[in-house]
mmCIF file of C-alpha atoms in Angstrom:
data_model
loop_
_atom_site.group_PDB
_atom_site.id
_atom_site.type_symbol
_atom_site.label_atom_id
_atom_site.label_comp_id
_atom_site.label_asym_id
_atom_site.label_seq_id
_atom_site.Cartn_x
_atom_site.Cartn_y
_atom_site.Cartn_z
ATOM 1 C CA MET A 1 1.155 13.518 -22.267
ATOM 2 C CA ARG A 2 4.654 14.662 -21.226
ATOM 3 C CA LEU A 3 7.330 11.995 -21.576
ATOM 4 C CA ASP A 4 8.479 12.308 -17.955
ATOM 5 C CA LYS A 5 4.903 11.921 -16.714
ATOM 6 C CA TYR A 6 4.368 8.902 -18.973
ATOM 7 C CA LEU A 7 7.440 7.165 -17.563
ATOM 8 C CA ALA A 8 6.621 8.068 -13.967
ATOM 9 C CA LEU A 9 3.064 6.782 -14.252
ATOM 10 C CA SER A 10 4.379 3.573 -15.805
ATOM 11 C CA GLY A 11 6.553 2.883 -12.753
ATOM 12 C CA ALA A 12 9.961 3.942 -14.087
ATOM 13 C CA GLY A 13 10.523 6.225 -11.090
ATOM 14 C CA THR A 14 9.489 9.561 -9.640
ATOM 15 C CA ARG A 15 9.218 12.606 -11.898
ATOM 16 C CA SER A 16 12.627 13.855 -10.717
ATOM 17 C CA THR A 17 14.196 10.434 -11.299
ATOM 18 C CA VAL A 18 12.830 9.960 -14.806
ATOM 19 C CA LYS A 19 13.930 13.468 -15.812
ATOM 20 C CA LYS A 20 17.517 12.406 -15.063
ATOM 21 C CA ILE A 21 16.969 9.145 -16.965
ATOM 22 C CA ILE A 22 15.739 11.044 -20.007
ATOM 23 C CA LYS A 23 18.582 13.575 -19.930
ATOM 24 C CA ASN A 24 21.069 10.700 -19.722
ATOM 25 C CA LYS A 25 19.877 9.535 -23.176
ATOM 26 C CA ARG A 26 18.394 6.268 -21.919
ATOM 27 C CA VAL A 27 14.990 6.772 -23.557
ATOM 28 C CA THR A 28 13.907 6.554 -27.177
ATOM 29 C CA VAL A 29 10.571 7.609 -28.674
ATOM 30 C CA ASN A 30 9.703 5.828 -31.908
ATOM 31 C CA GLY A 31 13.353 4.875 -32.371
ATOM 32 C CA MET A 32 14.831 8.323 -31.705
ATOM 33 C CA VAL A 33 16.777 9.211 -28.550
ATOM 34 C CA CYS A 34 14.875 11.840 -26.601
ATOM 35 C CA THR A 35 16.518 14.067 -23.977
ATOM 36 C CA ARG A 36 13.666 16.501 -23.293
ATOM 37 C CA PRO A 37 11.366 15.497 -20.392
ATOM 38 C CA GLU A 38 8.649 17.859 -21.659
ATOM 39 C CA THR A 39 8.363 16.073 -25.027
ATOM 40 C CA GLN A 40 4.726 15.237 -25.761
ATOM 41 C CA VAL A 41 4.003 11.571 -26.495
ATOM 42 C CA ARG A 42 0.893 9.683 -27.567
ATOM 43 C CA GLU A 43 0.475 7.105 -24.841
ATOM 44 C CA LEU A 44 -1.506 4.629 -26.947
ATOM 45 C CA SER A 45 0.516 4.737 -30.167
ATOM 46 C CA ASP A 46 4.098 5.938 -29.591
ATOM 47 C CA VAL A 47 6.771 3.334 -28.823
ATOM 48 C CA ILE A 48 8.681 4.322 -25.662
ATOM 49 C CA ILE A 49 11.862 2.381 -24.905
ATOM 50 C CA LEU A 50 13.876 2.642 -21.675
ATOM 51 C CA ASP A 51 17.182 0.770 -21.607
ATOM 52 C CA GLU A 52 16.025 -1.506 -24.452
ATOM 53 C CA GLU A 53 12.746 -2.352 -22.697
ATOM 54 C CA GLN A 54 9.430 -1.053 -24.016
ATOM 55 C CA ILE A 55 7.397 0.862 -21.447
ATOM 56 C CA LEU A 56 3.699 0.207 -21.971
ATOM 57 C CA TYR A 57 0.954 2.583 -20.921
ATOM 58 C CA SER A 58 -1.650 1.361 -18.431
ATOM 59 C CA ARG A 59 -4.969 2.853 -17.397
ATOM 60 C CA PHE A 60 -4.509 1.515 -13.861
ATOM 61 C CA TYR A 61 -1.694 2.370 -11.466
ATOM 62 C CA TYR A 62 -0.541 0.528 -8.367
ATOM 63 C CA TYR A 63 1.874 1.810 -5.742
ATOM 64 C CA MET A 64 3.174 0.530 -2.433
ATOM 65 C CA LEU A 65 3.687 3.210 0.224
ATOM 66 C CA ASN A 66 5.454 2.766 3.542
ATOM 67 C CA LYS A 67 3.207 5.051 5.559
ATOM 68 C CA PRO A 68 4.964 6.902 8.375
ATOM 69 C CA SER A 69 3.363 7.887 11.656
ATOM 70 C CA GLY A 70 1.743 11.306 11.889
ATOM 71 C CA VAL A 71 -0.057 11.420 8.543
ATOM 72 C CA VAL A 72 -3.695 10.593 7.835
ATOM 73 C CA THR A 73 -4.927 8.037 5.329
ATOM 74 C CA ALA A 74 -6.960 10.281 3.068
ATOM 75 C CA VAL A 75 -6.835 11.835 -0.376
ATOM 76 C CA SER A 76 -6.996 15.337 1.113
ATOM 77 C CA ASP A 77 -7.269 16.976 4.514
ATOM 78 C CA ARG A 78 -7.342 20.678 5.380
ATOM 79 C CA GLN A 79 -5.512 20.285 8.677
ATOM 80 C CA ASN A 80 -3.232 17.256 8.387
ATOM 81 C CA LYS A 81 -0.637 15.928 6.007
ATOM 82 C CA THR A 82 -2.044 12.988 4.050
ATOM 83 C CA VAL A 83 -0.515 9.876 2.507
ATOM 84 C CA MET A 84 -1.119 11.383 -0.935
ATOM 85 C CA ASP A 85 1.185 14.310 -0.145
ATOM 86 C CA PHE A 86 4.167 11.963 -0.578
ATOM 87 C CA PHE A 87 3.361 11.440 -4.256
ATOM 88 C CA ASP A 88 4.927 13.717 -6.830
ATOM 89 C CA ILE A 89 2.979 11.990 -9.607
ATOM 90 C CA GLN A 90 -0.719 11.410 -10.081
ATOM 91 C CA PRO A 91 -2.654 10.180 -13.116
ATOM 92 C CA GLY A 92 -5.184 12.984 -12.940
ATOM 93 C CA LYS A 93 -6.631 13.106 -9.433
ATOM 94 C CA ASP A 94 -7.914 9.562 -9.197
ATOM 95 C CA LEU A 95 -5.314 7.829 -7.019
ATOM 96 C CA PHE A 96 -6.572 6.808 -3.586
ATOM 97 C CA PRO A 97 -5.466 4.663 -0.622
ATOM 98 C CA VAL A 98 -6.997 1.202 -0.294
ATOM 99 C CA GLY A 99 -8.344 0.997 3.246
ATOM 100 C CA ARG A 100 -7.113 3.017 6.183
ATOM 101 C CA LEU A 101 -4.272 3.055 8.662
ATOM 102 C CA ASP A 102 -4.570 5.098 11.862
ATOM 103 C CA LYS A 103 -2.615 8.336 12.005
ATOM 104 C CA ASP A 104 -0.027 6.828 14.358
ATOM 105 C CA THR A 105 0.142 3.464 12.533
ATOM 106 C CA GLU A 106 2.919 2.819 10.028
ATOM 107 C CA GLY A 107 3.486 0.409 7.202
ATOM 108 C CA LEU A 108 2.047 -1.004 4.018
ATOM 109 C CA LEU A 109 -0.570 0.999 2.171
ATOM 110 C CA LEU A 110 -1.716 0.230 -1.364
ATOM 111 C CA ILE A 111 -2.362 3.299 -3.507
ATOM 112 C CA THR A 112 -4.219 2.805 -6.801
ATOM 113 C CA ASN A 113 -6.951 4.028 -9.111
ATOM 114 C CA ASP A 114 -8.337 0.517 -9.654
ATOM 115 C CA GLY A 115 -11.671 0.814 -7.861
ATOM 116 C CA PRO A 116 -12.886 -2.741 -8.510
ATOM 117 C CA LEU A 117 -9.666 -4.245 -7.115
ATOM 118 C CA ALA A 118 -9.878 -2.012 -4.054
ATOM 119 C CA HIS A 119 -13.480 -3.084 -3.497
ATOM 120 C CA ALA A 120 -12.507 -6.752 -3.795
ATOM 121 C CA LEU A 121 -9.648 -6.370 -1.305
ATOM 122 C CA LEU A 122 -11.807 -4.470 1.209
ATOM 123 C CA SER A 123 -14.952 -6.573 0.924
ATOM 124 C CA PRO A 124 -15.771 -8.063 4.363
ATOM 125 C CA ALA A 125 -16.960 -11.228 2.642
ATOM 126 C CA ARG A 126 -13.482 -12.007 1.307
ATOM 127 C CA HIS A 127 -11.665 -12.002 4.671
ATOM 128 C CA ILE A 128 -8.389 -10.710 3.229
ATOM 129 C CA PRO A 129 -5.680 -11.239 5.897
ATOM 130 C CA LYS A 130 -3.628 -8.287 7.118
ATOM 131 C CA THR A 131 -0.515 -8.784 9.247
ATOM 132 C CA TYR A 132 0.848 -6.201 11.685
ATOM 133 C CA TYR A 133 3.990 -5.951 13.742
ATOM 134 C CA VAL A 134 3.020 -4.839 17.247
ATOM 135 C CA GLU A 135 4.749 -3.719 20.437
ATOM 136 C CA LEU A 136 2.795 -3.827 23.717
ATOM 137 C CA ASP A 137 3.163 -2.053 27.049
ATOM 138 C CA SER A 138 3.203 -5.338 29.007
ATOM 139 C CA ALA A 139 3.780 -9.047 28.567
ATOM 140 C CA ILE A 140 0.875 -10.885 26.999
ATOM 141 C CA GLN A 141 -0.247 -14.096 28.663
ATOM 142 C CA GLU A 142 -1.039 -17.344 26.899
ATOM 143 C CA LYS A 143 -4.695 -17.086 27.971
ATOM 144 C CA ASP A 144 -4.880 -13.690 26.281
ATOM 145 C CA ILE A 145 -3.473 -15.127 23.067
ATOM 146 C CA VAL A 146 -6.052 -17.915 23.188
ATOM 147 C CA GLN A 147 -8.829 -15.347 23.517
ATOM 148 C CA LEU A 148 -7.546 -13.329 20.571
ATOM 149 C CA GLU A 149 -7.119 -16.433 18.429
ATOM 150 C CA THR A 150 -10.623 -17.586 19.290
ATOM 151 C CA GLY A 151 -12.477 -14.288 18.874
ATOM 152 C CA ILE A 152 -13.045 -11.474 21.347
ATOM 153 C CA ASP A 153 -15.654 -8.862 22.222
ATOM 154 C CA ILE A 154 -14.505 -5.334 21.290
ATOM 155 C CA GLY A 155 -17.914 -3.726 21.613
ATOM 156 C CA GLU A 156 -19.265 -4.623 18.188
ATOM 157 C CA LYS A 157 -22.413 -6.614 17.428
ATOM 158 C CA GLN A 158 -20.312 -9.704 16.842
ATOM 159 C CA MET A 159 -17.097 -11.140 18.222
ATOM 160 C CA THR A 160 -13.974 -10.570 16.144
ATOM 161 C CA HIS A 161 -12.947 -13.269 13.735
ATOM 162 C CA PRO A 162 -10.136 -15.499 15.020
ATOM 163 C CA ALA A 163 -6.723 -13.835 14.785
ATOM 164 C CA SER A 164 -3.262 -15.366 14.515
ATOM 165 C CA ILE A 165 -0.653 -14.296 17.099
ATOM 166 C CA HIS A 166 3.088 -14.911 17.020
ATOM 167 C CA MET A 167 5.209 -13.268 19.714
ATOM 168 C CA THR A 168 8.900 -12.948 18.879
ATOM 169 C CA ASP A 169 10.660 -11.965 22.118
ATOM 170 C CA GLN A 170 11.073 -13.606 25.518
ATOM 171 C CA GLU A 171 9.285 -10.732 27.265
ATOM 172 C CA LYS A 172 6.150 -11.398 25.150
ATOM 173 C CA THR A 173 5.725 -7.717 24.294
ATOM 174 C CA LYS A 174 6.679 -7.841 20.595
ATOM 175 C CA GLY A 175 5.265 -9.904 17.778
ATOM 176 C CA TYR A 176 2.836 -10.206 14.897
ATOM 177 C CA ILE A 177 -0.932 -10.364 14.647
ATOM 178 C CA THR A 178 -2.922 -11.311 11.554
ATOM 179 C CA ILE A 179 -6.583 -10.341 11.277
ATOM 180 C CA THR A 180 -9.131 -10.813 8.491
ATOM 181 C CA GLU A 181 -11.343 -7.820 9.242
ATOM 182 C CA GLY A 182 -10.897 -4.064 9.163
ATOM 183 C CA LYS A 183 -12.898 -2.564 11.995
ATOM 184 C CA TYR A 184 -12.055 0.870 13.402
ATOM 185 C CA HIS A 185 -8.865 0.700 15.544
ATOM 186 C CA GLN A 186 -9.365 -3.061 15.541
ATOM 187 C CA VAL A 187 -5.891 -4.269 16.554
ATOM 188 C CA LYS A 188 -5.621 -1.711 19.347
ATOM 189 C CA ARG A 189 -9.112 -2.555 20.619
ATOM 190 C CA MET A 190 -8.397 -6.282 20.543
ATOM 191 C CA PHE A 191 -5.291 -5.971 22.696
ATOM 192 C CA GLN A 192 -7.030 -3.458 24.950
ATOM 193 C CA ALA A 193 -9.789 -6.031 25.518
ATOM 194 C CA VAL A 194 -7.224 -8.367 27.112
ATOM 195 C CA GLY A 195 -5.561 -5.615 29.143
ATOM 196 C CA HIS A 196 -2.713 -4.420 26.918
ATOM 197 C CA ARG A 197 -1.973 -1.097 25.262
ATOM 198 C CA VAL A 198 -0.403 -0.982 21.812
ATOM 199 C CA LEU A 199 2.709 1.212 21.825
ATOM 200 C CA TYR A 200 3.698 0.698 18.193
ATOM 201 C CA LEU A 201 1.882 -0.739 15.185
ATOM 202 C CA LYS A 202 3.070 -1.348 11.634
ATOM 203 C CA ARG A 203 1.287 -3.186 8.839
ATOM 204 C CA ILE A 204 3.573 -5.677 7.129
ATOM 205 C CA SER A 205 1.286 -7.301 4.572
ATOM 206 C CA MET A 206 -2.158 -7.245 2.986
ATOM 207 C CA GLY A 207 -3.214 -10.443 1.287
ATOM 208 C CA ASN A 208 -0.125 -11.615 -0.579
ATOM 209 C CA LEU A 209 1.314 -8.110 -0.938
ATOM 210 C CA ILE A 210 4.298 -7.668 1.403
ATOM 211 C CA LEU A 211 5.869 -4.353 2.384
ATOM 212 C CA ASP A 212 9.204 -3.789 0.630
ATOM 213 C CA SER A 213 11.792 -3.683 3.417
ATOM 214 C CA GLY A 214 13.841 -1.260 1.342
ATOM 215 C CA LEU A 215 11.210 1.474 1.539
ATOM 216 C CA LYS A 216 11.766 4.057 4.256
ATOM 217 C CA GLY A 217 8.856 5.841 5.909
ATOM 218 C CA GLY A 218 7.184 8.094 3.353
ATOM 219 C CA GLU A 219 8.777 6.328 0.371
ATOM 220 C CA TYR A 220 6.823 4.513 -2.313
ATOM 221 C CA ARG A 221 7.352 2.507 -5.473
ATOM 222 C CA ALA A 222 5.251 1.094 -8.272
ATOM 223 C CA LEU A 223 4.183 -2.515 -7.890
ATOM 224 C CA THR A 224 5.933 -4.962 -10.198
ATOM 225 C CA GLU A 225 3.957 -6.734 -12.897
ATOM 226 C CA LYS A 226 4.209 -9.943 -10.860
ATOM 227 C CA GLU A 227 2.929 -8.223 -7.716
ATOM 228 C CA ILE A 228 -0.028 -6.808 -9.642
ATOM 229 C CA LYS A 229 -0.815 -10.163 -11.229
ATOM 230 C CA ASP A 230 -0.528 -12.007 -7.919
ATOM 231 C CA LEU A 231 -2.662 -9.430 -6.106
ATOM 232 C CA ARG A 232 -5.397 -9.607 -8.739
ATOM 233 C CA GLU A 233 -5.412 -13.393 -8.552
ATOM 234 C CA TYR A 234 -5.505 -13.281 -4.756
ATOM 235 C CA ALA A 235 -8.453 -10.884 -4.776
ATOM 236 C CA GLY A 236 -10.376 -13.367 -6.879
ATOM 237 C CA ASN A 237 -12.761 -12.682 -9.728
ATOM 238 C CA TYR A 238 -13.806 -9.058 -10.081
ATOM 239 C CA ASN A 239 -14.717 -6.748 -12.918
ATOM 240 C CA SER A 240 -11.708 -4.512 -13.542
ATOM 241 C CA GLY A 241 -13.327 -2.809 -16.491
ATOM 242 C CA LYS A 242 -10.308 -3.644 -18.636
#
């Protein structure tokens, strides 16, 4: 594997970033400074050091993307730009988005190749909470909030699970909603059921993974080791195949 790809896949930065890191003599391979991004390394046996810290190879990759509006949540699409088009690195072709965000919805999207973790996070039986920032076209009434926090009919076989609502402005048009399901257009349909149209929607968190406020729309970063550990623990017991 190329050295720049190895570092990028390990979370050291994008391919363009790690090329600069390598050329600035910050990387050693088996004790020797390496300045050529195209250098071939053996990911399971060579010792790669960046700024005195060993970079270990992993079979699984985890990225946080701040999805912008106007792109579809898919691996590929013949007509639309997808969330994967923002990535200039891929370990093979096996990265995929965990769950979906509507084309006009922004915010947190987990990108990984860890299928078992994705399944655990998306399993309806686990009720993983997802929090969204929302802006409405009109002031929401307390009775509407009660309905949403109790469960509401959005045309499915069953009522929605109770949501959590926290409005943040005096006009009662902006705030946060937390749901534990992932039905099609669910947040929009829930507010529509009580007479309100969603003007803006952005996912802030999924489980205990919180969107990095420093990421602009279309930007991504690798999850930290702590974020990965915490997310795995939050998802509960699952077979990662490790």
